């Protein structure tokens, strides 16, 4: 992996398990990645692939027990977040790393006005008094496209539409000018028109504010339009990572290829039957000793069941800096 010297966030060999009555679930298995300043990293994979658990592990959002961080380093501007106290970690949340959750319907507290919910981190992390925090909250509402902020700041969440609530969530996440914004499938609960508006808003805010963003999604179509780089996860591991153009033009992992084939093709002709990935993601009851995708992979061979593949660069660059893949199979000479 790169040394992370120019990265605002550098994650190395992160491992997270959940202790359950049925045994330990190895949800995150030696995940490593970095995030450059101003970069948008797309994280894709099916439900259960470890995307959200990985990102929640970074800032201590998982309940412990049952969750336990078993190893790794999470360097934010050189500071290891896995070694700081809970009090210090609370100061990082919101102030240095903002988090937008998946469902705007349940992420906002229904008994507090949206203004109070935006003002809270401003007063806690920025030291603003109530009147200054209120003015800043109105500015943030305007920034995320909510008109008449002065008239809406004292409204409650139920008085906003789903799209407007997600804009409020974005305002809260941006309130303290964080270095990193993590967005966990923030458009999943919204209709397609509102999804497009939120994506356009994120593009505008990123250009205006210059922050680094991690965008978690299962939708490769979204990633194609907003990401600089893509990280594909499966079985709690990174199976492929590449600049977005390289990933779409030259996918190397069979799982990535299968995901791309599930995207509907708009050719103007009669629609072809959508392809699916047969089978289900694995429940990782042990640390991976073999390829987690082998039972669903058309290219699997003996080595896949005997050895867990490690990430290797395919473009001559250092792993993590260009295009790399964790797979024993190579597509040269094979049918795409």
Tab-separated table of C-alpha atoms in Angstrom:
chain	number	residue	atom	x	y	z
A	1	UNK	CA	0.000	0.000	0.000
A	2	UNK	CA	1.145	3.583	-0.429
A	3	UNK	CA	2.655	5.325	2.525
A	4	UNK	CA	-0.357	7.664	2.758
A	5	UNK	CA	1.819	10.764	2.928
A	6	UNK	CA	-0.478	12.769	0.653
A	7	UNK	CA	-3.683	11.148	1.944
A	8	UNK	CA	-6.134	12.799	4.285
A	9	UNK	CA	-7.286	9.306	5.330
A	10	UNK	CA	-5.139	6.171	5.223
A	11	UNK	CA	-6.622	2.825	6.328
A	12	UNK	CA	-4.289	-0.113	6.763
A	13	UNK	CA	-5.172	-3.769	7.355
A	14	UNK	CA	-8.461	-3.051	9.160
A	15	UNK	CA	-10.198	-6.075	10.731
A	16	UNK	CA	-13.640	-6.062	12.379
A	17	UNK	CA	-15.569	-9.000	13.824
A	18	UNK	CA	-19.004	-9.420	15.392
A	19	UNK	CA	-19.336	-11.842	18.302
A	20	UNK	CA	-22.641	-13.711	18.029
A	21	UNK	CA	-24.176	-16.822	19.570
A	22	UNK	CA	-23.487	-18.647	16.328
A	23	UNK	CA	-19.818	-17.692	16.335
A	24	UNK	CA	-17.698	-14.788	15.164
A	25	UNK	CA	-18.638	-13.017	11.961
A	26	UNK	CA	-15.518	-11.705	10.221
A	27	UNK	CA	-17.146	-8.673	8.608
A	28	UNK	CA	-14.035	-6.691	7.633
A	29	UNK	CA	-10.936	-8.627	6.608
A	30	UNK	CA	-7.657	-6.747	6.221
A	31	UNK	CA	-9.111	-3.776	4.326
A	32	UNK	CA	-6.596	-1.166	3.198
A	33	UNK	CA	-7.219	2.001	1.194
A	34	UNK	CA	-6.377	5.685	1.144
A	35	UNK	CA	-8.311	8.835	0.341
A	36	UNK	CA	-6.623	11.840	-1.222
A	37	UNK	CA	-7.569	15.436	-0.498
A	38	UNK	CA	-10.537	16.477	-2.616
A	39	UNK	CA	-10.972	12.944	-3.985
A	40	UNK	CA	-14.266	11.064	-4.288
A	41	UNK	CA	-13.835	7.352	-3.638
A	42	UNK	CA	-16.751	5.120	-4.620
A	43	UNK	CA	-17.213	1.939	-2.566
A	44	UNK	CA	-19.415	-0.685	-4.244
A	45	UNK	CA	-20.647	-4.186	-3.589
A	46	UNK	CA	-23.759	-6.150	-2.697
A	47	UNK	CA	-25.482	-5.866	0.664
A	48	UNK	CA	-23.366	-7.796	3.150
A	49	UNK	CA	-20.065	-7.130	1.385
A	50	UNK	CA	-18.709	-5.052	4.280
A	51	UNK	CA	-18.992	-1.527	2.854
A	52	UNK	CA	-20.899	0.167	5.663
A	53	UNK	CA	-19.272	-1.831	8.469
A	54	UNK	CA	-15.840	-0.804	7.197
A	55	UNK	CA	-16.699	2.887	7.214
A	56	UNK	CA	-18.495	2.772	10.568
A	57	UNK	CA	-15.453	0.998	12.027
A	58	UNK	CA	-13.285	3.982	11.133
A	59	UNK	CA	-14.963	6.325	13.609
A	60	UNK	CA	-16.286	3.969	16.272
A	61	UNK	CA	-19.942	3.924	15.242
A	62	UNK	CA	-20.395	0.176	15.754
A	63	UNK	CA	-21.831	-1.022	19.105
A	64	UNK	CA	-19.247	-2.859	21.185
A	65	UNK	CA	-20.183	-5.564	21.978
A	66	UNK	CA	-20.942	-7.271	19.633
A	67	UNK	CA	-18.491	-5.478	17.308
A	68	UNK	CA	-14.768	-5.570	17.932
A	69	UNK	CA	-11.906	-4.014	15.967
A	70	UNK	CA	-9.303	-6.771	15.769
A	71	UNK	CA	-6.486	-4.850	14.151
A	72	UNK	CA	-5.327	-2.230	11.713
A	73	UNK	CA	-4.666	1.483	11.609
A	74	UNK	CA	-6.935	4.368	10.626
A	75	UNK	CA	-4.765	7.412	10.033
A	76	UNK	CA	-6.551	10.752	9.742
A	77	UNK	CA	-3.899	13.311	8.809
A	78	UNK	CA	-1.368	10.974	10.453
A	79	UNK	CA	-3.341	10.370	13.687
A	80	UNK	CA	-4.478	6.796	14.386
A	81	UNK	CA	-8.178	6.899	15.271
A	82	UNK	CA	-8.060	3.358	16.647
A	83	UNK	CA	-5.699	4.497	19.401
A	84	UNK	CA	-7.579	7.557	20.670
A	85	UNK	CA	-10.049	7.723	23.563
A	86	UNK	CA	-13.814	7.710	23.096
A	87	UNK	CA	-13.887	11.381	24.071
A	88	UNK	CA	-11.321	12.237	21.396
A	89	UNK	CA	-13.220	10.140	18.878
A	90	UNK	CA	-16.419	12.086	19.594
A	91	UNK	CA	-14.502	15.248	18.761
A	92	UNK	CA	-13.454	13.731	15.415
A	93	UNK	CA	-17.021	12.790	14.462
A	94	UNK	CA	-18.692	15.735	12.853
A	95	UNK	CA	-15.695	18.045	13.211
A	96	UNK	CA	-13.177	16.102	11.082
A	97	UNK	CA	-15.324	13.357	9.538
A	98	UNK	CA	-18.955	13.921	8.557
A	99	UNK	CA	-21.330	10.975	8.060
A	100	UNK	CA	-24.542	10.912	6.017
A	101	UNK	CA	-26.646	7.877	6.844
A	102	UNK	CA	-28.751	5.846	4.459
A	103	UNK	CA	-32.274	6.701	5.583
A	104	UNK	CA	-33.160	10.371	6.086
A	105	UNK	CA	-36.553	9.328	7.482
A	106	UNK	CA	-35.020	7.810	10.616
A	107	UNK	CA	-31.672	9.609	10.935
A	108	UNK	CA	-33.172	12.897	12.144
A	109	UNK	CA	-34.589	13.219	15.664
A	110	UNK	CA	-38.334	13.841	15.261
A	111	UNK	CA	-38.686	15.845	18.485
A	112	UNK	CA	-36.098	18.535	17.674
A	113	UNK	CA	-36.293	21.174	14.970
A	114	UNK	CA	-33.907	20.819	12.052
A	115	UNK	CA	-32.282	24.066	13.147
A	116	UNK	CA	-31.423	22.678	16.575
A	117	UNK	CA	-29.982	19.537	15.004
A	118	UNK	CA	-27.699	21.564	12.727
A	119	UNK	CA	-26.751	23.945	15.531
A	120	UNK	CA	-25.710	21.210	17.972
A	121	UNK	CA	-22.394	20.270	16.269
A	122	UNK	CA	-21.662	23.934	15.574
A	123	UNK	CA	-21.879	24.748	19.282
A	124	UNK	CA	-20.069	21.588	20.399
A	125	UNK	CA	-17.216	21.475	17.890
A	126	UNK	CA	-16.912	25.056	16.649
A	127	UNK	CA	-17.578	26.837	19.934
A	128	UNK	CA	-20.266	29.092	18.467
A	129	UNK	CA	-22.857	30.644	20.726
A	130	UNK	CA	-26.517	29.986	20.001
A	131	UNK	CA	-27.168	33.113	17.923
A	132	UNK	CA	-24.089	32.601	15.722
A	133	UNK	CA	-24.850	28.900	15.360
A	134	UNK	CA	-28.382	29.772	14.220
A	135	UNK	CA	-27.067	32.140	11.560
A	136	UNK	CA	-24.602	29.497	10.365
A	137	UNK	CA	-27.375	26.876	10.302
A	138	UNK	CA	-29.432	29.106	7.993
A	139	UNK	CA	-26.416	29.543	5.726
A	140	UNK	CA	-26.007	25.765	5.572
A	141	UNK	CA	-29.664	25.235	4.711
A	142	UNK	CA	-29.282	27.707	1.848
A	143	UNK	CA	-26.048	25.970	0.791
A	144	UNK	CA	-27.801	22.618	0.397
A	145	UNK	CA	-30.631	24.124	-1.620
A	146	UNK	CA	-33.377	24.684	0.965
A	147	UNK	CA	-34.941	28.042	0.165
A	148	UNK	CA	-36.443	30.357	2.796
A	149	UNK	CA	-34.009	29.016	5.387
A	150	UNK	CA	-35.137	31.603	7.938
A	151	UNK	CA	-38.691	30.319	7.622
A	152	UNK	CA	-37.774	26.597	7.649
A	153	UNK	CA	-35.139	26.477	10.384
A	154	UNK	CA	-37.722	25.996	13.137
A	155	UNK	CA	-39.607	23.268	11.273
A	156	UNK	CA	-39.531	19.650	12.458
A	157	UNK	CA	-38.354	16.759	10.248
A	158	UNK	CA	-41.904	15.583	9.499
A	159	UNK	CA	-42.548	18.938	7.818
A	160	UNK	CA	-39.930	18.155	5.137
A	161	UNK	CA	-40.089	15.787	2.178
A	162	UNK	CA	-37.657	12.869	1.940
A	163	UNK	CA	-35.365	14.779	-0.399
A	164	UNK	CA	-35.391	17.840	1.843
A	165	UNK	CA	-34.597	15.703	4.903
A	166	UNK	CA	-31.588	14.283	3.098
A	167	UNK	CA	-30.470	17.839	2.345
A	168	UNK	CA	-30.768	18.598	6.054
A	169	UNK	CA	-28.619	15.535	6.804
A	170	UNK	CA	-26.009	16.824	4.351
A	171	UNK	CA	-26.122	20.242	6.050
A	172	UNK	CA	-25.467	18.596	9.433
A	173	UNK	CA	-22.576	16.560	7.998
A	174	UNK	CA	-21.044	19.696	6.443
A	175	UNK	CA	-21.624	21.961	9.429
A	176	UNK	CA	-18.081	21.852	10.821
A	177	UNK	CA	-16.241	21.808	7.474
A	178	UNK	CA	-14.979	18.214	7.845
A	179	UNK	CA	-11.903	16.923	6.038
A	180	UNK	CA	-13.797	13.780	5.004
A	181	UNK	CA	-17.470	13.206	4.219
A	182	UNK	CA	-18.749	9.593	4.297
A	183	UNK	CA	-22.062	9.087	2.499
A	184	UNK	CA	-23.649	5.688	3.152
A	185	UNK	CA	-26.065	5.071	0.263
A	186	UNK	CA	-27.696	8.465	0.891
A	187	UNK	CA	-30.045	8.292	-2.097
A	188	UNK	CA	-31.336	4.723	-1.680
A	189	UNK	CA	-34.608	5.738	0.020
A	190	UNK	CA	-35.357	8.508	-2.488
A	191	UNK	CA	-37.101	8.430	-5.854
A	192	UNK	CA	-34.964	8.752	-8.970
A	193	UNK	CA	-35.705	12.446	-9.573
A	194	UNK	CA	-34.652	13.380	-6.043
A	195	UNK	CA	-31.640	11.061	-6.301
A	196	UNK	CA	-30.440	13.034	-9.324
A	197	UNK	CA	-30.879	16.321	-7.426
A	198	UNK	CA	-28.885	15.041	-4.426
A	199	UNK	CA	-26.081	13.750	-6.674
A	200	UNK	CA	-25.887	17.090	-8.441
A	201	UNK	CA	-25.828	18.852	-5.070
A	202	UNK	CA	-22.910	16.696	-3.880
A	203	UNK	CA	-20.970	17.473	-7.067
A	204	UNK	CA	-21.509	21.207	-6.552
A	205	UNK	CA	-20.565	21.090	-2.860
A	206	UNK	CA	-17.454	19.058	-3.541
A	207	UNK	CA	-16.315	21.566	-6.173
A	208	UNK	CA	-17.112	24.494	-3.885
A	209	UNK	CA	-15.705	23.092	-0.612
A	210	UNK	CA	-12.944	20.782	-1.875
A	211	UNK	CA	-13.555	18.056	0.698
A	212	UNK	CA	-12.725	14.367	0.278
A	213	UNK	CA	-15.744	12.070	-0.026
A	214	UNK	CA	-16.361	8.344	0.392
A	215	UNK	CA	-19.587	7.359	-1.393
A	216	UNK	CA	-20.956	3.926	-0.465
A	217	UNK	CA	-23.411	2.407	-2.907
A	218	UNK	CA	-24.496	-0.749	-4.712
A	219	UNK	CA	-25.234	1.296	-7.849
A	220	UNK	CA	-22.355	1.365	-10.322
A	221	UNK	CA	-24.317	3.795	-12.488
A	222	UNK	CA	-24.080	6.397	-9.714
A	223	UNK	CA	-20.357	5.732	-9.277
A	224	UNK	CA	-19.700	6.230	-12.996
A	225	UNK	CA	-21.016	9.781	-12.759
A	226	UNK	CA	-19.351	11.053	-9.599
A	227	UNK	CA	-16.287	9.023	-8.536
A	228	UNK	CA	-12.584	9.495	-9.212
A	229	UNK	CA	-11.671	6.031	-7.996
A	230	UNK	CA	-13.660	2.880	-7.199
A	231	UNK	CA	-13.138	0.216	-4.532
A	232	UNK	CA	-15.092	-3.021	-5.025
A	233	UNK	CA	-15.757	-5.073	-1.873
A	234	UNK	CA	-16.847	-8.670	-1.399
A	235	UNK	CA	-16.775	-10.867	1.704
A	236	UNK	CA	-15.375	-8.010	3.778
A	237	UNK	CA	-12.379	-7.595	1.476
A	238	UNK	CA	-11.268	-5.262	-1.301
A	239	UNK	CA	-11.314	-7.382	-4.453
A	240	UNK	CA	-10.570	-4.635	-6.989
A	241	UNK	CA	-9.593	-0.989	-6.887
A	242	UNK	CA	-9.014	1.342	-9.841
A	243	UNK	CA	-9.598	4.803	-11.296
A	244	UNK	CA	-13.227	4.908	-12.384
A	245	UNK	CA	-12.503	4.931	-16.132
A	246	UNK	CA	-10.119	1.980	-15.839
A	247	UNK	CA	-12.593	-0.060	-13.835
A	248	UNK	CA	-15.387	0.337	-16.380
A	249	UNK	CA	-13.114	-0.109	-19.389
A	250	UNK	CA	-11.073	-3.019	-18.054
A	251	UNK	CA	-12.667	-4.802	-15.065
A	252	UNK	CA	-10.372	-7.597	-13.900
A	253	UNK	CA	-12.165	-9.386	-11.067
A	254	UNK	CA	-14.994	-11.783	-12.014
A	255	UNK	CA	-17.180	-10.182	-9.341
A	256	UNK	CA	-16.650	-6.691	-10.776
A	257	UNK	CA	-17.445	-8.030	-14.248
A	258	UNK	CA	-20.608	-9.664	-12.948
A	259	UNK	CA	-21.699	-6.420	-11.250
A	260	UNK	CA	-21.189	-4.465	-14.469
A	261	UNK	CA	-23.283	-6.964	-16.409
A	262	UNK	CA	-26.241	-6.346	-14.053
A	263	UNK	CA	-26.501	-2.723	-15.229
A	264	UNK	CA	-29.390	-2.336	-17.725
A	265	UNK	CA	-28.187	-1.437	-21.230
A	266	UNK	CA	-30.009	1.432	-22.943
A	267	UNK	CA	-29.408	0.584	-26.585
A	268	UNK	CA	-32.689	1.687	-28.133
A	269	UNK	CA	-33.425	-1.914	-29.045
A	270	UNK	CA	-35.658	-4.346	-27.246
A	271	UNK	CA	-34.415	-4.642	-23.682
A	272	UNK	CA	-32.349	-7.748	-22.989
A	273	UNK	CA	-33.036	-9.855	-19.918
A	274	UNK	CA	-31.177	-8.484	-16.908
A	275	UNK	CA	-28.288	-10.648	-15.782
A	276	UNK	CA	-28.025	-11.681	-12.155
A	277	UNK	CA	-25.221	-13.050	-9.998
A	278	UNK	CA	-26.349	-16.498	-8.932
A	279	UNK	CA	-26.001	-17.414	-5.266
A	280	UNK	CA	-25.666	-15.333	-2.119
A	281	UNK	CA	-22.790	-13.435	-0.468
A	282	UNK	CA	-21.008	-15.570	2.136
A	283	UNK	CA	-21.425	-15.331	5.903
A	284	UNK	CA	-17.819	-15.082	7.007
A	285	UNK	CA	-17.653	-17.364	10.071
A	286	UNK	CA	-13.863	-17.489	9.806
A	287	UNK	CA	-11.103	-15.282	8.494
A	288	UNK	CA	-10.833	-15.973	4.752
A	289	UNK	CA	-8.407	-18.773	3.873
A	290	UNK	CA	-9.717	-19.090	0.304
A	291	UNK	CA	-11.421	-16.878	-2.264
A	292	UNK	CA	-14.809	-15.844	-0.849
A	293	UNK	CA	-16.303	-15.535	-4.361
A	294	UNK	CA	-15.235	-18.965	-5.636
A	295	UNK	CA	-18.636	-20.678	-5.203
A	296	UNK	CA	-20.299	-18.061	-7.439
A	297	UNK	CA	-17.460	-17.669	-9.929
A	298	UNK	CA	-17.431	-19.247	-13.395
A	299	UNK	CA	-13.631	-19.005	-13.526
A	300	UNK	CA	-12.806	-20.670	-10.189
A	301	UNK	CA	-10.149	-23.397	-10.158
A	302	UNK	CA	-8.297	-25.439	-7.522
A	303	UNK	CA	-6.073	-22.637	-6.270
A	304	UNK	CA	-9.136	-20.497	-5.450
A	305	UNK	CA	-10.243	-23.025	-2.810
A	306	UNK	CA	-6.733	-23.392	-1.375
A	307	UNK	CA	-5.491	-19.815	-1.082
A	308	UNK	CA	-7.046	-16.411	-0.471
A	309	UNK	CA	-5.769	-14.130	-3.265
A	310	UNK	CA	-3.863	-11.002	-2.296
A	311	UNK	CA	-4.170	-7.687	-4.093
A	312	UNK	CA	-1.683	-7.237	-6.927
A	313	UNK	CA	-1.079	-4.300	-9.225
A	314	UNK	CA	-1.867	-4.878	-12.889
A	315	UNK	CA	-0.560	-1.581	-14.270
A	316	UNK	CA	2.980	-1.527	-12.902
A	317	UNK	CA	2.117	0.856	-10.057
A	318	UNK	CA	2.159	0.289	-6.311
A	319	UNK	CA	-0.905	-1.517	-4.945
A	320	UNK	CA	-3.453	1.117	-3.953
A	321	UNK	CA	-2.164	3.788	-6.316
A	322	UNK	CA	-3.394	2.477	-9.653
A	323	UNK	CA	-5.426	-0.540	-10.758
A	324	UNK	CA	-5.130	-3.623	-8.553
A	325	UNK	CA	-7.097	-6.825	-8.112
A	326	UNK	CA	-7.287	-9.723	-5.639
A	327	UNK	CA	-7.831	-12.734	-7.922
A	328	UNK	CA	-5.886	-15.811	-9.026
A	329	UNK	CA	-7.598	-15.818	-12.437
A	330	UNK	CA	-6.415	-13.539	-15.235
A	331	UNK	CA	-8.660	-12.582	-18.180
A	332	UNK	CA	-5.889	-12.637	-20.814
A	333	UNK	CA	-6.974	-15.058	-23.507
A	334	UNK	CA	-10.303	-15.696	-21.774
A	335	UNK	CA	-13.729	-14.671	-22.978
A	336	UNK	CA	-15.026	-11.450	-21.451
